[in-house]
Structure formats: structure tokens, C-alpha cells
Short mmCIF file of C-alpha atoms in Angstrom, two decimals:
data_model
loop_
_atom_site.label_atom_id
_atom_site.label_comp_id
_atom_site.label_asym_id
_atom_site.label_seq_id
_atom_site.Cartn_x
_atom_site.Cartn_y
_atom_site.Cartn_z
CA MET A 1201 3.92 -38.93 101.90
CA ARG A 1202 1.83 -38.12 98.70
CA THR A 1203 -0.21 -40.97 98.02
CA ALA A 1204 -2.07 -42.02 94.74
CA LEU A 1205 -5.31 -43.89 94.76
CA LEU A 1206 -5.93 -45.97 91.66
CA GLN A 1207 -9.85 -46.21 91.17
CA SER A 1208 -10.03 -48.67 88.37
CA SER A 1209 -11.49 -52.20 87.88
CA GLY A 1210 -8.90 -52.98 85.13
CA THR A 1211 -9.70 -55.90 82.97
CA PRO A 1212 -11.23 -58.75 84.98
CA GLY A 1213 -9.87 -62.07 84.30
CA SER A 1214 -6.47 -60.75 82.75
CA THR A 1215 -3.58 -60.35 85.10
CA VAL A 1216 -1.23 -59.28 82.07
CA GLU A 1217 -3.63 -56.30 81.18
CA ASN A 1218 -3.95 -55.16 84.79
CA LEU A 1219 -0.36 -54.99 85.32
CA LYS A 1220 -0.17 -52.84 82.25
CA VAL A 1221 -2.77 -50.52 83.96
CA LEU A 1222 -0.82 -50.54 87.24
CA ASP A 1223 2.48 -49.77 85.18
CA ALA A 1224 0.79 -46.75 83.55
CA ALA A 1225 -0.75 -45.30 86.70
CA ALA A 1226 2.58 -45.90 88.60
CA GLY A 1227 4.25 -43.63 85.92
CA ARG A 1228 1.52 -40.78 86.41
CA ALA A 1229 1.58 -41.04 90.29
CA ALA A 1230 5.47 -40.87 90.47
CA ALA A 1231 5.35 -37.95 87.97
CA ALA A 1232 3.01 -36.29 90.35
CA GLY A 1233 5.37 -36.70 93.49
CA ALA A 1234 3.50 -39.82 94.87
CA GLY A 1235 5.76 -42.19 97.23
CA LEU A 1236 2.93 -44.50 97.13
CA LEU A 1237 0.28 -45.92 94.54
CA VAL A 1238 -2.59 -48.09 96.23
CA ALA A 1239 -4.77 -50.17 93.81
CA PRO A 1240 -8.13 -51.77 94.64
CA GLU A 1241 -9.15 -55.16 96.16
CA MET A 1242 -8.23 -58.11 93.68
CA PHE A 1243 -6.94 -55.54 91.20
CA LEU A 1244 -4.50 -58.03 89.58
CA THR A 1245 -7.11 -60.48 88.46
CA GLY A 1246 -10.67 -58.92 88.91
CA TYR A 1247 -13.30 -59.53 91.56
CA ALA A 1248 -16.18 -61.16 89.97
CA ILE A 1249 -14.45 -63.67 87.90
CA GLY A 1250 -15.95 -66.94 89.54
CA ASP A 1251 -13.79 -70.11 89.46
CA ASP A 1252 -11.10 -68.03 87.47
CA ILE A 1253 -9.99 -66.92 91.12
CA GLY A 1254 -8.54 -70.27 91.97
CA ARG A 1255 -6.96 -70.58 88.44
CA LEU A 1256 -5.28 -67.12 88.90
CA ALA A 1257 -4.43 -67.04 92.37
CA GLU A 1258 -0.51 -66.88 93.05
CA PRO A 1259 1.79 -67.17 96.14
CA ALA A 1260 2.76 -63.78 97.87
CA ASP A 1261 6.19 -64.13 96.18
CA GLY A 1262 4.84 -65.17 92.71
CA ALA A 1263 5.48 -64.10 89.40
CA SER A 1264 2.86 -61.12 89.49
CA ALA A 1265 4.72 -59.98 92.82
CA ALA A 1266 7.74 -59.93 90.91
CA ALA A 1267 6.17 -58.01 88.10
CA VAL A 1268 4.86 -55.51 90.64
CA ALA A 1269 8.27 -55.13 92.20
CA GLU A 1270 9.74 -54.33 88.77
CA ILE A 1271 7.24 -51.59 88.23
CA ALA A 1272 7.83 -50.24 91.85
CA VAL A 1273 11.67 -50.01 91.07
CA ARG A 1274 11.26 -48.56 87.69
CA HIS A 1275 9.04 -45.79 88.78
CA GLY A 1276 10.52 -45.29 92.22
CA LEU A 1277 7.51 -45.59 94.36
CA ALA A 1278 5.89 -48.11 96.82
CA ILE A 1279 2.86 -50.23 95.70
CA ALA A 1280 0.01 -51.60 97.37
CA TYR A 1281 -2.53 -53.88 95.37
CA GLY A 1282 -5.02 -56.48 96.00
CA TYR A 1283 -4.80 -60.08 94.73
CA PRO A 1284 -5.77 -63.71 95.07
CA GLU A 1285 -3.13 -65.42 97.21
CA ARG A 1286 -2.63 -69.07 96.89
CA ASP A 1287 -1.31 -70.95 99.79
CA GLY A 1288 -1.32 -74.70 98.93
CA ASP A 1289 -4.78 -75.63 98.61
CA THR A 1290 -6.03 -72.55 100.26
CA VAL A 1291 -6.91 -69.18 98.60
CA HIS A 1292 -7.05 -65.90 100.31
CA ASN A 1293 -8.25 -62.41 99.59
CA SER A 1294 -4.94 -60.69 100.16
CA ALA A 1295 -3.37 -57.35 99.73
CA GLN A 1296 0.53 -56.73 99.44
CA LEU A 1297 2.51 -53.70 99.86
CA ILE A 1298 6.01 -53.58 97.77
CA ALA A 1299 8.71 -51.01 98.47
CA ALA A 1300 10.21 -48.47 95.98
CA ASP A 1301 13.20 -50.72 96.01
CA GLY A 1302 11.28 -53.97 95.08
CA ALA A 1303 11.27 -55.48 98.69
CA ARG A 1304 8.06 -57.10 99.79
CA LEU A 1305 7.03 -55.24 102.91
CA ALA A 1306 3.60 -56.64 104.19
CA ASN A 1307 1.04 -58.97 102.97
CA TYR A 1308 -2.52 -59.30 104.54
CA ARG A 1309 -5.17 -61.67 104.23
CA LYS A 1310 -8.76 -60.23 104.44
CA THR A 1311 -10.09 -61.29 107.73
CA HIS A 1312 -13.87 -60.48 107.41
CA LEU A 1313 -15.20 -62.07 104.27
CA PHE A 1314 -18.46 -60.34 102.72
CA GLY A 1315 -21.46 -62.47 101.42
CA ARG A 1316 -21.73 -65.76 99.79
CA PHE A 1317 -19.43 -65.12 97.18
CA GLU A 1318 -16.47 -64.50 99.06
CA ARG A 1319 -17.23 -67.18 101.44
CA ASP A 1320 -17.45 -69.65 98.50
CA HIS A 1321 -13.85 -68.51 96.95
CA PHE A 1322 -11.80 -67.67 100.03
CA THR A 1323 -10.46 -68.74 103.50
CA PRO A 1324 -10.28 -65.64 105.76
CA GLY A 1325 -7.10 -64.59 107.38
CA ASP A 1326 -6.41 -64.58 111.05
CA GLN A 1327 -3.92 -61.80 111.53
CA PRO A 1328 -5.66 -58.55 112.14
CA VAL A 1329 -2.86 -56.14 112.31
CA VAL A 1330 -0.30 -56.16 109.42
CA GLN A 1331 2.05 -53.21 109.36
CA ALA A 1332 5.11 -51.89 107.68
CA GLU A 1333 7.42 -48.84 108.00
CA LEU A 1334 7.54 -46.75 104.87
CA ASN A 1335 8.88 -43.18 104.37
CA GLY A 1336 8.73 -42.25 108.04
CA LEU A 1337 5.08 -43.61 108.45
CA THR A 1338 3.51 -46.77 109.97
CA VAL A 1339 1.53 -48.23 107.31
CA GLY A 1340 -1.28 -50.85 107.93
CA LEU A 1341 -3.23 -52.98 105.43
CA MET A 1342 -6.86 -54.33 105.63
CA ILE A 1343 -9.49 -54.92 102.94
CA CYS A 1344 -12.87 -53.61 102.24
CA TYR A 1345 -15.53 -54.94 104.60
CA ASP A 1346 -12.72 -55.15 107.54
CA VAL A 1347 -12.71 -51.22 107.80
CA GLU A 1348 -16.53 -51.57 108.69
CA PHE A 1349 -15.81 -53.20 111.96
CA PRO A 1350 -14.62 -50.49 114.30
CA GLU A 1351 -12.58 -53.16 116.51
CA ASN A 1352 -10.50 -53.68 113.53
CA VAL A 1353 -9.47 -50.10 112.90
CA ARG A 1354 -9.08 -49.44 116.61
CA ALA A 1355 -6.56 -52.22 116.84
CA HIS A 1356 -4.45 -50.53 114.20
CA ALA A 1357 -4.77 -47.34 116.22
CA LEU A 1358 -3.46 -48.99 119.30
CA ALA A 1359 -0.57 -50.58 117.47
CA GLY A 1360 0.45 -47.14 116.02
CA THR A 1361 -0.79 -47.14 112.36
CA ASP A 1362 -0.31 -43.81 110.84
CA LEU A 1363 -1.79 -44.66 107.37
CA LEU A 1364 -4.18 -47.39 106.99
CA LEU A 1365 -4.47 -48.70 103.36
CA VAL A 1366 -7.83 -50.42 102.48
CA PRO A 1367 -8.01 -51.83 98.72
CA THR A 1368 -11.72 -52.17 98.36
CA ALA A 1369 -14.60 -53.71 96.12
CA GLN A 1370 -17.46 -51.61 97.73
CA MET A 1371 -20.56 -51.99 95.77
CA HIS A 1372 -24.15 -50.37 95.44
CA PRO A 1373 -26.08 -49.60 97.77
CA PHE A 1374 -23.12 -49.16 100.15
CA GLN A 1375 -21.80 -45.85 99.03
CA PHE A 1376 -22.20 -44.52 102.52
CA VAL A 1377 -19.23 -46.39 103.56
CA PRO A 1378 -16.61 -44.36 101.53
CA GLU A 1379 -18.85 -41.07 102.19
CA SER A 1380 -19.35 -41.36 105.75
CA VAL A 1381 -17.89 -44.47 107.69
CA VAL A 1382 -14.20 -43.94 106.53
CA PRO A 1383 -13.87 -40.34 107.59
CA VAL A 1384 -15.35 -41.47 110.79
CA ARG A 1385 -13.09 -44.27 111.21
CA ALA A 1386 -9.91 -42.06 110.51
CA PHE A 1387 -11.15 -39.40 113.07
CA GLU A 1388 -12.11 -41.79 115.80
CA ASN A 1389 -8.83 -43.62 115.53
CA GLN A 1390 -6.57 -40.61 114.62
CA MET A 1391 -4.96 -41.86 111.43
CA TYR A 1392 -5.26 -41.44 107.66
CA VAL A 1393 -7.18 -43.96 105.79
CA ALA A 1394 -6.75 -44.69 102.08
CA TYR A 1395 -9.77 -46.33 100.75
CA VAL A 1396 -9.43 -47.46 97.21
CA ASN A 1397 -12.26 -48.84 95.38
CA ARG A 1398 -13.19 -50.38 92.14
CA VAL A 1399 -15.71 -49.00 89.89
CA GLY A 1400 -18.43 -49.80 87.35
CA PRO A 1401 -20.28 -53.01 86.53
CA GLU A 1402 -18.65 -56.41 87.11
CA GLY A 1403 -20.60 -59.67 87.12
CA GLU A 1404 -23.39 -59.35 89.39
CA PHE A 1405 -21.97 -56.34 91.10
CA GLU A 1406 -21.96 -52.47 90.45
CA PHE A 1407 -18.93 -50.93 92.22
CA VAL A 1408 -19.43 -47.44 93.30
CA GLY A 1409 -15.94 -45.69 93.10
CA LEU A 1410 -15.85 -42.81 95.59
CA SER A 1411 -12.29 -43.58 96.59
CA THR A 1412 -10.89 -41.31 99.29
CA LEU A 1413 -8.02 -40.34 101.59
CA ALA A 1414 -9.56 -39.23 104.81
CA GLY A 1415 -7.25 -37.47 107.37
CA PRO A 1416 -7.40 -37.70 111.30
CA ASP A 1417 -9.61 -34.59 111.42
CA GLY A 1418 -12.40 -36.57 109.62
CA VAL A 1419 -12.00 -34.57 106.49
CA ALA A 1420 -11.43 -36.10 102.86
CA ARG A 1421 -8.23 -34.96 101.38
CA THR A 1422 -9.26 -36.18 97.90
CA ARG A 1423 -12.42 -38.03 96.63
CA ALA A 1424 -12.91 -39.68 93.31
CA GLY A 1425 -16.09 -39.90 91.48
CA ARG A 1426 -17.86 -42.94 89.83
CA GLY A 1427 -15.45 -43.36 87.04
CA GLU A 1428 -11.81 -44.68 86.23
CA GLU A 1429 -9.59 -42.17 87.98
CA LEU A 1430 -6.15 -41.47 89.73
CA VAL A 1431 -6.38 -38.95 92.55
CA LEU A 1432 -3.54 -37.83 95.01
CA ALA A 1433 -3.44 -36.52 98.52
CA ASP A 1434 -0.70 -36.14 101.11
CA ALA A 1435 -0.41 -37.96 104.55
CA ASP A 1436 1.26 -35.53 106.65
CA PRO A 1437 3.22 -36.82 109.71
CA ALA A 1438 3.24 -33.33 111.47
CA PHE A 1439 -0.43 -32.60 111.19
CA LEU A 1440 -1.09 -36.11 112.39
CA ALA A 1441 1.05 -35.67 115.39
CA ALA A 1442 -0.66 -32.36 116.05
CA SER A 1443 -3.96 -33.80 115.51
CA ARG A 1444 -3.32 -36.74 118.04
CA GLU A 1445 -1.98 -34.25 120.54
CA ALA A 1446 -5.39 -32.12 120.39
CA ASN A 1447 -7.72 -35.25 120.19
CA PRO A 1448 -8.33 -37.26 123.33
CA TYR A 1449 -9.98 -40.26 122.20
CA LEU A 1450 -7.22 -42.70 122.36
CA LYS A 1451 -5.84 -41.20 125.62
CA ASP A 1452 -9.28 -41.10 127.26
CA ARG A 1453 -10.14 -44.86 126.74
CA ARG A 1454 -11.11 -46.97 129.55
CA PRO A 1455 -10.38 -50.61 128.65
CA GLY A 1456 -11.50 -52.09 131.76
CA LEU A 1457 -15.12 -51.10 130.84
CA TYR A 1458 -14.91 -52.86 127.39
CA GLY A 1459 -14.44 -56.47 128.49
CA SER A 1460 -18.14 -57.37 127.36
CA LEU A 1461 -16.77 -56.64 123.62
CA ILE A 1462 -15.21 -59.91 123.39
#
């Protein structure tokens, strides 16, 4: 499945403008043959927007979700995107996957919040593995900091995730995560990992870009630079099956030895 990674910070504070950016990117991605477009963490509203997070937060089935569904249908591709999710008085840092027919396939709430900023504005989720079937692949969702915990990604591997989508707001000086950690996660768990970052200055943060789609061989199939960019690469089920057959990591595990981890 050809996968498009939208590396952009959009217009922080404006859901309307960010939906326009998403629409334009979906058109370019579809024209290039993509079946899936992935946008960064908190893409619909911006990340470093302070108390506007609560003001702009919406339910998973809210007006913005309907707008994204309309974009997906019009361009004929699935879309995964980050947004602040309101559930009553609670706000989560969430990511949602919408199919090409507009159906809501999966919604994930970030389980590992990074730093004081996130802990001040969000409530962590408690469901580590969220998946959906898409174009013959089992697709999983997590957000940014979550992928830096090996237990998190291994849980997806054991649940059969083929392509892990990671909307991200990765900042300086942690560029080693997209450069080194993400390809290792893909290799050690025998899956594709699509890590899609924000870029440039925003509030107190400087986002580093470097979005990538890493394969189960630990090789980046594509990598963006430090600017606004749309990059594409393929998640190949046949290559994944061959890699899993050749790589013994998951088969050679000895779970009985790992009790001290929990």
C-alpha cells in the first residue's frame, strides 16, 4: 500500500486552515497512487496552542472528523491524523484513522504523555493496542513518545500489526528518534513504521521533521528533510511476509524469562 507522509505544522490554532492543507495533500497523495495519507500529531489544531487545546478539542465523531471523512471520500484514500479529542470534561491527545469510504476505522488516545506541557493539557489513554484492517494490512496507531517504549511496539507486533502509524511532534534535540530508534523498532518487531512529524518553530518548541517510513529490514523507504514536505513509500505485504519468515526475533522469544519487566 502506497503511504503518503504529510510533514507539516499547518496553521497552529486554525482547524479550518489545517483542513485545507490536509485536503490539498490528499489530492497530491491520491494523484501519486497513495491509498493512505498520514498527518502529524495534533495536526488539526496545532500542538503548542496552550489553552486553545481545550477550546478546539472535539469528540471523535465531531465536525472535524466529518470534514476529514469528506476529504477521504472525495480523494479516494484513507487518512490518519492527530487531534485533541474531547470526551466530556476530559481531553486526550488522539489519532484517528478514516477509510476511503469515510468510515471511522480506529481512534487511539496517546498512552505516554511527554513533559509538563502534555501532562497539563491531556489525560493519558489506557488502551495500548488499537488496530484496523486496511487494504489487506493490519494497521496500528500510536503517537510520538509512545513509540520510544519498546514494550508498546512489541505489543503491536504480538497482536499482528503490519503497519504502525505514528503521528508525531518530535522536537529538537531528539532527532535521533526518527533517524535511529524508528528503524530499529521496525526491524526488531518486523513491521513497517510510518513516523510523521511536525516541522519548524511552534511556541517553545522546534520540531525537527525527518518523517520516515521504515521497513522490517530496518531500512528507511523514504525520509523527509527539515521543511514542509509530502513523501511517499510502499508498505509491501509480500516483502513483510518474507522478512518475518527470515527473521527469528518474534519466534525466538522466551516470554517466561521476561516477568521482571512488569
